[in-house]
Short mmCIF file of C-alpha atoms and ligand atoms in Angstrom, two decimals:
data_model
loop_
_atom_site.label_atom_id
_atom_site.label_comp_id
_atom_site.label_asym_id
_atom_site.label_seq_id
_atom_site.Cartn_x
_atom_site.Cartn_y
_atom_site.Cartn_z
CA MET N 220 23.18 -85.86 -8.14
CA ALA N 221 24.86 -84.13 -11.04
CA TYR N 222 28.01 -82.19 -10.28
CA TYR N 223 29.43 -79.22 -12.18
CA TRP N 224 33.17 -79.13 -12.62
CA ARG N 225 34.56 -75.93 -14.11
CA THR N 226 37.19 -76.77 -16.69
CA GLY N 227 40.10 -74.54 -17.58
CA SER N 228 37.86 -72.90 -20.17
CA SER N 229 34.35 -71.49 -19.65
CA GLU N 230 32.44 -74.74 -20.28
CA MET N 231 30.86 -76.55 -17.41
CA VAL N 232 31.34 -80.29 -17.35
CA THR N 233 28.57 -82.33 -15.83
CA ARG N 234 29.60 -85.77 -14.88
CA THR N 235 28.63 -88.20 -12.19
CA VAL N 236 30.66 -91.32 -11.53
CA ASP N 237 28.70 -93.21 -8.89
CA LEU N 238 30.96 -95.83 -7.30
CA ARG N 239 28.99 -96.29 -4.07
CA SER N 240 27.46 -99.61 -5.01
CA ASP N 241 26.24 -101.77 -7.88
CA THR N 242 22.74 -101.00 -6.60
CA VAL N 243 22.85 -97.50 -8.12
CA THR N 244 22.46 -98.38 -11.80
CA LYS N 245 19.58 -96.75 -13.68
CA PRO N 246 17.24 -98.82 -15.86
CA THR N 247 18.44 -99.00 -19.47
CA GLU N 248 16.18 -97.93 -22.33
CA ALA N 249 15.55 -101.61 -23.05
CA MET N 250 14.45 -102.16 -19.45
CA ARG N 251 12.16 -99.12 -19.56
CA ALA N 252 10.58 -100.34 -22.80
CA ALA N 253 10.06 -103.81 -21.34
CA MET N 254 8.49 -102.30 -18.22
CA ALA N 255 6.16 -100.14 -20.27
CA ASN N 256 5.00 -103.12 -22.33
CA ALA N 257 4.98 -105.75 -19.60
CA GLU N 258 2.09 -108.20 -19.54
CA VAL N 259 0.75 -108.08 -15.98
CA ASP N 260 -1.86 -109.57 -13.67
CA ASP N 261 -2.49 -109.77 -9.93
CA ASP N 262 0.41 -111.83 -8.54
CA VAL N 263 -1.33 -112.37 -5.20
CA LEU N 264 -4.70 -113.60 -6.50
CA GLY N 265 -3.01 -115.72 -9.13
CA ALA N 266 0.16 -115.37 -11.10
CA ASP N 267 1.49 -112.36 -12.94
CA PRO N 268 2.61 -113.86 -16.30
CA THR N 269 5.84 -111.87 -16.46
CA ALA N 270 6.71 -112.72 -12.88
CA SER N 271 6.11 -116.40 -13.70
CA ARG N 272 8.39 -116.11 -16.73
CA LEU N 273 11.15 -114.61 -14.61
CA GLU N 274 10.72 -117.21 -11.87
CA ASN N 275 10.78 -120.10 -14.34
CA GLU N 276 13.85 -118.62 -16.05
CA MET N 277 15.71 -118.15 -12.78
CA ALA N 278 14.84 -121.64 -11.48
CA LYS N 279 16.27 -123.08 -14.70
CA ILE N 280 19.44 -120.96 -14.61
CA MET N 281 20.08 -121.77 -10.94
CA GLY N 282 19.30 -125.48 -11.34
CA LYS N 283 16.54 -125.53 -8.72
CA GLU N 284 12.93 -126.71 -8.84
CA ALA N 285 11.24 -123.35 -8.28
CA ALA N 286 11.79 -119.63 -7.71
CA LEU N 287 9.99 -116.65 -6.16
CA PHE N 288 10.38 -112.94 -6.93
CA VAL N 289 10.86 -110.82 -3.79
CA PRO N 290 11.20 -107.03 -3.40
CA SER N 291 14.75 -107.09 -1.99
CA GLY N 292 17.72 -109.26 -1.12
CA THR N 293 17.13 -108.55 2.54
CA MET N 294 13.64 -110.01 2.27
CA GLY N 295 15.00 -112.93 0.23
CA ASN N 296 17.43 -113.83 2.98
CA LEU N 297 14.89 -113.27 5.76
CA ILE N 298 12.27 -115.49 4.12
CA SER N 299 14.84 -118.22 3.40
CA VAL N 300 16.16 -118.30 6.96
CA LEU N 301 12.67 -118.27 8.44
CA VAL N 302 11.44 -121.11 6.24
CA HIS N 303 14.41 -123.29 7.21
CA CYS N 304 14.22 -122.25 10.89
CA ASN N 305 10.46 -122.37 11.38
CA ILE N 306 10.68 -123.92 14.87
CA ARG N 307 11.16 -121.72 17.95
CA GLY N 308 14.66 -121.98 19.42
CA SER N 309 16.34 -122.43 16.01
CA GLU N 310 19.89 -121.26 15.41
CA VAL N 311 21.69 -120.37 12.18
CA ILE N 312 25.46 -120.48 11.65
CA LEU N 313 26.68 -117.55 9.54
CA GLY N 314 29.73 -115.38 8.90
CA ASP N 315 30.61 -112.73 11.48
CA ILE N 316 30.77 -110.10 8.70
CA SER N 317 28.05 -111.58 6.52
CA HIS N 318 25.43 -109.22 5.12
CA ILE N 319 22.65 -111.11 6.95
CA HIS N 320 24.46 -110.55 10.26
CA ILE N 321 25.63 -106.99 9.72
CA TYR N 322 23.28 -105.15 7.37
CA GLU N 323 19.81 -106.66 7.72
CA ASN N 324 18.78 -105.08 11.04
CA GLY N 325 19.04 -108.46 12.74
CA GLY N 326 15.74 -109.32 11.05
CA ILE N 327 16.19 -113.07 11.49
CA SER N 328 16.07 -112.48 15.25
CA THR N 329 13.82 -109.43 15.64
CA ILE N 330 11.19 -110.80 13.24
CA GLY N 331 11.94 -114.49 13.06
CA GLY N 332 13.16 -115.27 16.56
CA VAL N 333 16.12 -117.14 15.04
CA HIS N 334 19.38 -117.07 17.01
CA PRO N 335 22.56 -116.21 15.04
CA ARG N 336 25.76 -118.16 15.79
CA THR N 337 28.65 -116.44 14.01
CA VAL N 338 31.86 -118.01 12.76
CA LYS N 339 34.74 -115.78 11.68
CA ASN N 340 34.85 -114.98 7.97
CA ASN N 341 38.34 -115.54 6.55
CA PRO N 342 39.75 -112.81 4.26
CA ASP N 343 38.81 -115.02 1.28
CA GLY N 344 35.14 -115.02 2.29
CA THR N 345 35.05 -118.60 3.58
CA MET N 346 34.51 -119.83 7.14
CA ASP N 347 36.78 -122.65 8.32
CA ILE N 348 34.79 -125.86 7.97
CA ASP N 349 36.08 -127.24 11.26
CA LEU N 350 34.90 -124.06 13.00
CA ILE N 351 31.49 -124.37 11.35
CA GLU N 352 31.28 -127.97 12.62
CA ALA N 353 32.39 -126.88 16.09
CA ALA N 354 29.61 -124.28 16.12
CA ILE N 355 26.89 -126.88 15.52
CA ARG N 356 25.04 -127.40 18.80
CA ASP N 357 25.17 -130.86 20.39
CA PRO N 358 21.55 -132.06 20.42
CA ARG N 359 22.26 -133.72 23.81
CA GLY N 360 22.50 -130.20 25.24
CA GLU N 361 18.96 -129.35 24.21
CA ILE N 362 18.05 -128.26 27.75
CA VAL N 363 20.44 -125.30 27.42
CA PHE N 364 21.27 -124.97 23.71
CA PRO N 365 19.29 -123.54 20.77
CA THR N 366 18.95 -126.06 17.94
CA THR N 367 21.14 -125.56 14.90
CA ARG N 368 19.01 -125.88 11.76
CA LEU N 369 20.81 -123.86 9.07
CA ILE N 370 24.19 -122.78 7.72
CA CYS N 371 24.40 -119.60 5.62
CA LEU N 372 27.16 -118.77 3.13
CA GLU N 373 27.53 -115.59 1.07
CA ASN N 374 28.91 -115.75 -2.48
CA SER N 375 30.53 -113.45 -3.48
CA GLN N 376 31.31 -112.26 0.04
CA ALA N 377 30.76 -108.50 -0.04
CA ASN N 378 32.44 -107.37 3.20
CA CYS N 379 35.51 -109.46 2.33
CA GLY N 380 35.78 -107.42 -0.87
CA GLY N 381 33.62 -109.48 -3.20
CA ARG N 382 35.65 -112.66 -2.74
CA CYS N 383 34.34 -115.83 -4.41
CA LEU N 384 33.57 -119.17 -2.74
CA SER N 385 34.48 -122.13 -4.94
CA ALA N 386 32.01 -124.86 -5.85
CA GLU N 387 34.28 -127.36 -4.06
CA TYR N 388 34.22 -125.36 -0.81
CA THR N 389 30.44 -124.94 -1.05
CA ASP N 390 30.02 -128.67 -1.65
CA LYS N 391 32.07 -129.41 1.48
CA VAL N 392 29.83 -127.15 3.58
CA GLY N 393 26.83 -128.84 1.98
CA GLU N 394 28.16 -132.27 2.96
CA LEU N 395 28.69 -131.03 6.52
CA ALA N 396 25.13 -129.70 6.64
CA LYS N 397 23.74 -133.01 5.40
CA LYS N 398 25.87 -134.98 7.88
CA HIS N 399 24.21 -133.04 10.73
CA GLY N 400 20.71 -132.87 9.25
CA LEU N 401 20.99 -129.12 8.56
CA LYS N 402 19.98 -126.97 5.59
CA LEU N 403 22.31 -124.72 3.57
CA HIS N 404 21.29 -121.24 2.34
CA ILE N 405 23.47 -119.06 0.11
CA ASP N 406 23.15 -115.30 0.11
CA GLY N 407 23.86 -115.06 -3.58
CA ALA N 408 23.33 -111.33 -3.97
CA ARG N 409 26.32 -111.35 -6.35
CA ILE N 410 26.38 -115.04 -7.30
CA PHE N 411 26.60 -114.12 -10.98
CA ASN N 412 29.76 -112.10 -10.25
CA ALA N 413 31.25 -115.15 -8.53
CA SER N 414 30.18 -117.39 -11.40
CA VAL N 415 31.82 -115.16 -14.01
CA ALA N 416 34.96 -114.60 -11.94
CA LEU N 417 35.42 -118.34 -11.30
CA GLY N 418 34.29 -119.42 -14.76
CA VAL N 419 31.80 -121.80 -13.13
CA PRO N 420 28.10 -121.90 -14.09
CA VAL N 421 25.85 -120.53 -11.34
CA HIS N 422 23.88 -123.77 -11.07
CA ARG N 423 27.14 -125.60 -10.24
CA LEU N 424 28.17 -123.00 -7.65
CA VAL N 425 24.87 -123.41 -5.76
CA GLN N 426 24.36 -127.15 -6.38
CA ALA N 427 24.80 -128.01 -2.68
CA ALA N 428 22.42 -125.29 -1.43
CA ASP N 429 18.84 -125.88 -0.34
CA SER N 430 18.03 -122.23 -1.09
CA VAL N 431 19.70 -119.20 -2.70
CA SER N 432 18.75 -115.52 -2.68
CA VAL N 433 19.90 -113.84 -5.91
CA CYS N 434 19.90 -110.05 -6.33
CA LEU N 435 18.68 -108.76 -9.68
CA SER N 436 19.27 -105.18 -8.54
CA LYS N 437 23.05 -105.43 -8.14
CA GLY N 438 25.53 -106.31 -10.86
CA LEU N 439 22.69 -107.47 -13.12
CA GLY N 440 21.47 -103.90 -13.11
CA ALA N 441 17.71 -104.39 -12.70
CA PRO N 442 16.04 -101.46 -10.92
CA VAL N 443 14.45 -103.59 -8.20
CA GLY N 444 14.27 -107.03 -6.73
CA SER N 445 15.69 -110.42 -5.95
CA VAL N 446 14.69 -114.01 -6.55
CA ILE N 447 14.90 -116.91 -4.13
CA VAL N 448 15.28 -120.41 -5.55
CA GLY N 449 14.87 -123.85 -3.99
CA SER N 450 12.64 -126.91 -3.94
CA LYS N 451 8.96 -126.63 -4.83
CA SER N 452 7.95 -127.20 -1.20
CA PHE N 453 10.47 -124.60 0.02
CA ILE N 454 9.15 -122.00 -2.45
CA ALA N 455 5.53 -122.78 -1.50
CA LYS N 456 6.35 -121.98 2.16
CA ALA N 457 8.40 -118.95 1.09
CA LYS N 458 5.44 -117.58 -0.88
CA ILE N 459 3.23 -117.63 2.22
CA LEU N 460 5.93 -115.96 4.31
CA ARG N 461 6.47 -113.34 1.60
CA LYS N 462 2.79 -112.42 1.90
CA THR N 463 3.05 -112.33 5.71
CA LEU N 464 5.95 -109.88 5.40
CA GLY N 465 4.03 -107.72 2.96
CA GLY N 466 6.10 -108.76 -0.02
CA GLY N 467 3.22 -110.16 -2.08
CA MET N 468 2.71 -107.63 -4.84
CA ARG N 469 0.05 -107.07 -7.47
CA GLN N 470 1.10 -106.28 -11.07
CA VAL N 471 4.75 -107.07 -10.27
CA GLY N 472 5.44 -108.00 -13.87
CA ILE N 473 6.41 -104.38 -14.47
CA LEU N 474 9.49 -104.96 -12.29
CA CYS N 475 10.09 -108.51 -13.50
CA ALA N 476 10.15 -107.36 -17.13
CA ALA N 477 13.20 -105.20 -16.39
CA ALA N 478 14.81 -108.12 -14.55
CA LEU N 479 14.36 -110.38 -17.58
CA VAL N 480 16.18 -107.78 -19.70
CA ALA N 481 18.91 -107.57 -17.06
CA ILE N 482 19.51 -111.33 -17.18
CA GLN N 483 19.58 -111.33 -20.96
CA GLU N 484 21.81 -108.27 -21.35
CA ASN N 485 24.02 -107.81 -18.30
CA VAL N 486 25.49 -111.11 -17.20
CA ARG N 487 27.91 -110.83 -20.11
CA LYS N 488 29.03 -107.37 -18.88
CA LEU N 489 30.14 -108.60 -15.45
CA GLU N 490 33.56 -109.67 -16.69
CA ASP N 491 34.19 -106.09 -17.83
CA ASP N 492 33.14 -104.81 -14.41
CA HIS N 493 35.75 -107.08 -12.86
CA LYS N 494 38.44 -105.93 -15.30
CA LYS N 495 37.68 -102.27 -14.58
CA ALA N 496 37.80 -103.02 -10.86
CA LYS N 497 41.23 -104.57 -11.27
CA VAL N 498 42.56 -101.60 -13.28
CA LEU N 499 41.12 -99.12 -10.78
CA ALA N 500 42.51 -101.11 -7.85
CA GLU N 501 45.90 -101.23 -9.56
CA GLY N 502 45.85 -97.47 -10.13
CA LEU N 503 44.71 -96.73 -6.57
CA SER N 504 47.44 -98.99 -5.16
CA GLN N 505 50.03 -96.78 -6.85
CA ILE N 506 48.81 -93.63 -5.10
CA LYS N 507 50.88 -92.52 -2.12
CA GLY N 508 48.86 -92.85 1.09
CA LEU N 509 46.36 -95.41 -0.22
CA LYS N 510 46.48 -99.16 0.46
CA VAL N 511 44.67 -101.66 -1.76
CA ASP N 512 45.06 -105.44 -1.84
CA VAL N 513 44.89 -105.71 -5.63
CA ALA N 514 45.22 -109.51 -5.61
CA ALA N 515 42.09 -109.73 -3.44
CA VAL N 516 39.99 -107.90 -6.06
CA GLU N 517 38.30 -110.88 -7.70
CA THR N 518 35.03 -109.25 -8.77
CA ASN N 519 33.60 -105.71 -8.74
CA ILE N 520 34.31 -104.54 -5.18
CA ILE N 521 37.41 -102.64 -3.98
CA TYR N 522 38.17 -101.68 -0.38
CA VAL N 523 40.69 -98.83 -0.01
CA ASP N 524 42.50 -98.05 3.24
CA ILE N 525 44.08 -94.65 3.82
CA GLU N 526 47.45 -94.98 5.53
CA GLY N 527 47.76 -93.33 8.92
CA SER N 528 50.80 -91.36 7.75
CA SER N 529 48.80 -89.81 4.91
CA LYS N 530 47.34 -86.30 5.18
CA LEU N 531 44.24 -87.71 3.48
CA SER N 532 41.09 -88.88 5.26
CA VAL N 533 37.92 -90.42 3.87
CA GLU N 534 36.09 -87.18 4.60
CA LYS N 535 38.64 -85.04 2.73
CA LEU N 536 39.02 -87.47 -0.16
CA SER N 537 35.25 -87.95 -0.59
CA LYS N 538 34.74 -84.16 -0.63
CA ASN N 539 37.52 -83.75 -3.17
CA LEU N 540 36.09 -86.49 -5.38
CA GLU N 541 32.56 -85.16 -5.08
CA GLN N 542 33.74 -81.83 -6.50
CA HIS N 543 34.59 -83.82 -9.61
CA GLY N 544 31.26 -85.67 -9.61
CA ILE N 545 32.68 -88.89 -8.17
CA VAL N 546 31.01 -90.63 -5.21
CA VAL N 547 32.39 -93.52 -3.14
CA MET N 548 31.01 -95.38 -0.07
CA PRO N 549 32.72 -94.37 3.20
CA GLU N 550 33.34 -97.40 5.44
CA GLY N 551 34.93 -95.51 8.33
CA PRO N 552 37.32 -92.56 8.89
CA MET N 553 40.17 -94.22 7.00
CA ARG N 554 38.44 -96.73 4.71
CA PHE N 555 36.13 -96.50 1.72
CA ARG N 556 34.56 -98.86 -0.74
CA ILE N 557 34.24 -98.68 -4.50
CA VAL N 558 31.90 -100.92 -6.48
CA LEU N 559 32.02 -101.18 -10.27
CA HIS N 560 28.94 -101.76 -12.40
CA HIS N 561 27.99 -101.74 -16.07
CA GLN N 562 27.32 -98.00 -16.09
CA ILE N 563 30.89 -97.17 -15.10
CA SER N 564 33.00 -96.86 -18.23
CA GLU N 565 36.71 -97.37 -18.67
CA SER N 566 37.15 -93.61 -19.07
CA ASP N 567 35.25 -93.13 -15.79
CA VAL N 568 37.89 -95.35 -14.19
CA GLN N 569 40.74 -93.27 -15.56
CA TYR N 570 38.91 -90.03 -14.75
CA THR N 571 38.50 -91.20 -11.14
CA LEU N 572 42.20 -91.98 -10.84
CA SER N 573 43.18 -88.64 -12.37
CA CYS N 574 41.03 -86.79 -9.77
CA ILE N 575 42.75 -88.30 -6.75
CA PRO N 576 45.40 -86.11 -5.08
CA ASN N 577 48.98 -87.45 -5.43
CA TYR N 578 47.94 -89.37 -8.54
CA ASN N 579 50.69 -88.81 -11.04
CA VAL N 580 49.04 -89.09 -14.42
CA PRO N 581 51.98 -90.77 -16.17
CA ASN N 582 50.98 -93.91 -14.30
CA ILE N 583 48.06 -94.14 -16.68
CA TRP N 584 50.56 -95.09 -19.39
CA LYS N 585 51.70 -97.89 -17.16
CA LEU N 586 48.08 -99.00 -17.00
CA ALA N 587 47.77 -98.58 -20.75
CA ASN N 588 49.04 -102.07 -21.35
CA THR N 589 45.93 -103.30 -19.61
CA GLY N 590 44.04 -101.88 -22.57
CA VAL N 591 42.98 -98.84 -20.59
CA LEU N 592 42.28 -95.50 -22.29
CA TYR N 593 45.15 -93.05 -22.60
CA ALA N 594 45.40 -89.73 -20.70
CA LYS N 595 44.93 -87.82 -23.99
CA HIS N 596 41.54 -89.41 -24.50
CA ILE N 597 40.53 -88.31 -21.02
CA GLU N 598 41.68 -84.78 -21.84
CA GLU N 599 39.44 -84.76 -24.91
CA THR N 600 36.57 -86.60 -23.28
CA TYR N 601 36.23 -84.40 -20.22
CA ARG N 602 36.94 -81.07 -21.79
CA LYS N 603 33.78 -80.86 -23.86
CA PRO N 604 30.15 -80.96 -22.76
CA ARG N 605 29.08 -84.56 -22.70
CA LYS N 606 25.89 -85.90 -24.26
CA ARG N 607 23.55 -87.56 -21.77
CA GLU N 608 24.63 -91.17 -21.64
CA GLU N 609 21.80 -93.61 -21.39
CA ASP N 610 23.61 -96.88 -21.58
CA ASP N 611 27.29 -96.51 -21.03
C1 LIG O 896 25.75 -109.55 0.02
C2 LIG O 896 24.41 -108.87 0.08
N1 LIG O 896 23.34 -109.59 0.46
C3 LIG O 896 22.11 -109.04 0.55
C4 LIG O 896 21.93 -107.70 0.26
C5 LIG O 896 20.55 -107.11 0.41
O1 LIG O 896 20.01 -106.71 -0.78
P1 LIG O 896 18.95 -105.51 -0.78
O2 LIG O 896 19.77 -104.28 -0.69
O3 LIG O 896 18.22 -105.66 -2.08
O4 LIG O 896 18.06 -105.71 0.42
C6 LIG O 896 23.01 -106.91 -0.13
C7 LIG O 896 22.82 -105.47 -0.40
O5 LIG O 896 22.87 -104.85 -1.27
C8 LIG O 896 24.28 -107.50 -0.23
O6 LIG O 896 25.35 -106.78 -0.59
C1 LIG O 897 25.46 -101.55 1.77
C2 LIG O 897 24.87 -102.85 1.47
O1 LIG O 897 23.70 -103.07 2.21
C3 LIG O 897 24.48 -103.05 0.06
N1 LIG O 897 24.16 -104.43 0.03
C4 LIG O 897 25.60 -102.72 -0.91
O2 LIG O 897 26.43 -103.57 -1.14
O3 LIG O 897 25.66 -101.64 -1.43
#
């Protein structure tokens, strides 16, 4: 949605700063060109050549034997859990605020008949390893207990604010899984964000995992899709389940072509997303009535709490921001979420801050030493009609 914001003069300024999620990016010109020229074939009857290229590329990058393109991260997680837990009465251990448990309609249970066993997510995105071990069912109790078959991690952990799980922590969970004959799946919707933030290659971060679901449509900026990676035999079973769920698609190379561009062009932009998130979090933390844990902002996600004493509310603040063309994701009456992505520029960050009530502009100077644009530039930038920006 484009918003009109009347400036002091007669011009109208059209500007949208969409901070709801990193799923909102629009395909770049390069992605659109790749889609238009994609080599395609029927990916159900055989193999779409562009889909195969993407799958081979992703398997290599993630250090796994094979990969499979799927329409969404939700389907990627569902397929992975159901392949690992293909026996009735299976149970999966996962975080109590993990995406699989909170935002996927309970699909592992409603469709897969898999029982979730939650362990509390710590603020840093981890689950205590001793609590994971304590949650593993004792096989001697089989007459009353489900059977634990899988542990799921999420890296970065979105509901904890995009916190990153280290390779060492993941390895420890992997060792625990092996010790008990379990499998390990990682919801790696934003695994590339974690990799860049930690300075650890993705294949190292997921080394201990039997399967990973990687979103192409988030920070990587592809218009659609995810990829699951794992062993050849895992992917063979996943492919059948994908078809069962209706995820087998025909000339899917059109979507995979954009994803290949995303991998080539956007991984290198993630560090900037994280920097902008930090600057924005820093600026927000200085605003009376808002609470932000700046230190906890490790990647591209910021959670903002409105203090009870403040006259602000999420409803009021969102309305105010929307009048300036800025959209955020409400997470409750006094909490909202902001997610940075490659189509949010540094000046968008400063513009957002300058549109928040109680924000005293001089603070921007304080932020200036973080290499952020000056208030004057904002004045110039937002006071004249802007050209349509394709690739910010
Ligand atoms: C951590 C995490 N996992 C999985 C998903 C599901 O991805 P999708 O929206 O493509 O189904 C999301 C959502 O965006 C997510 O944030
Ligand atoms: C809302 C949630 O489902 C989505 N994964 C996001 O982060 O935007």
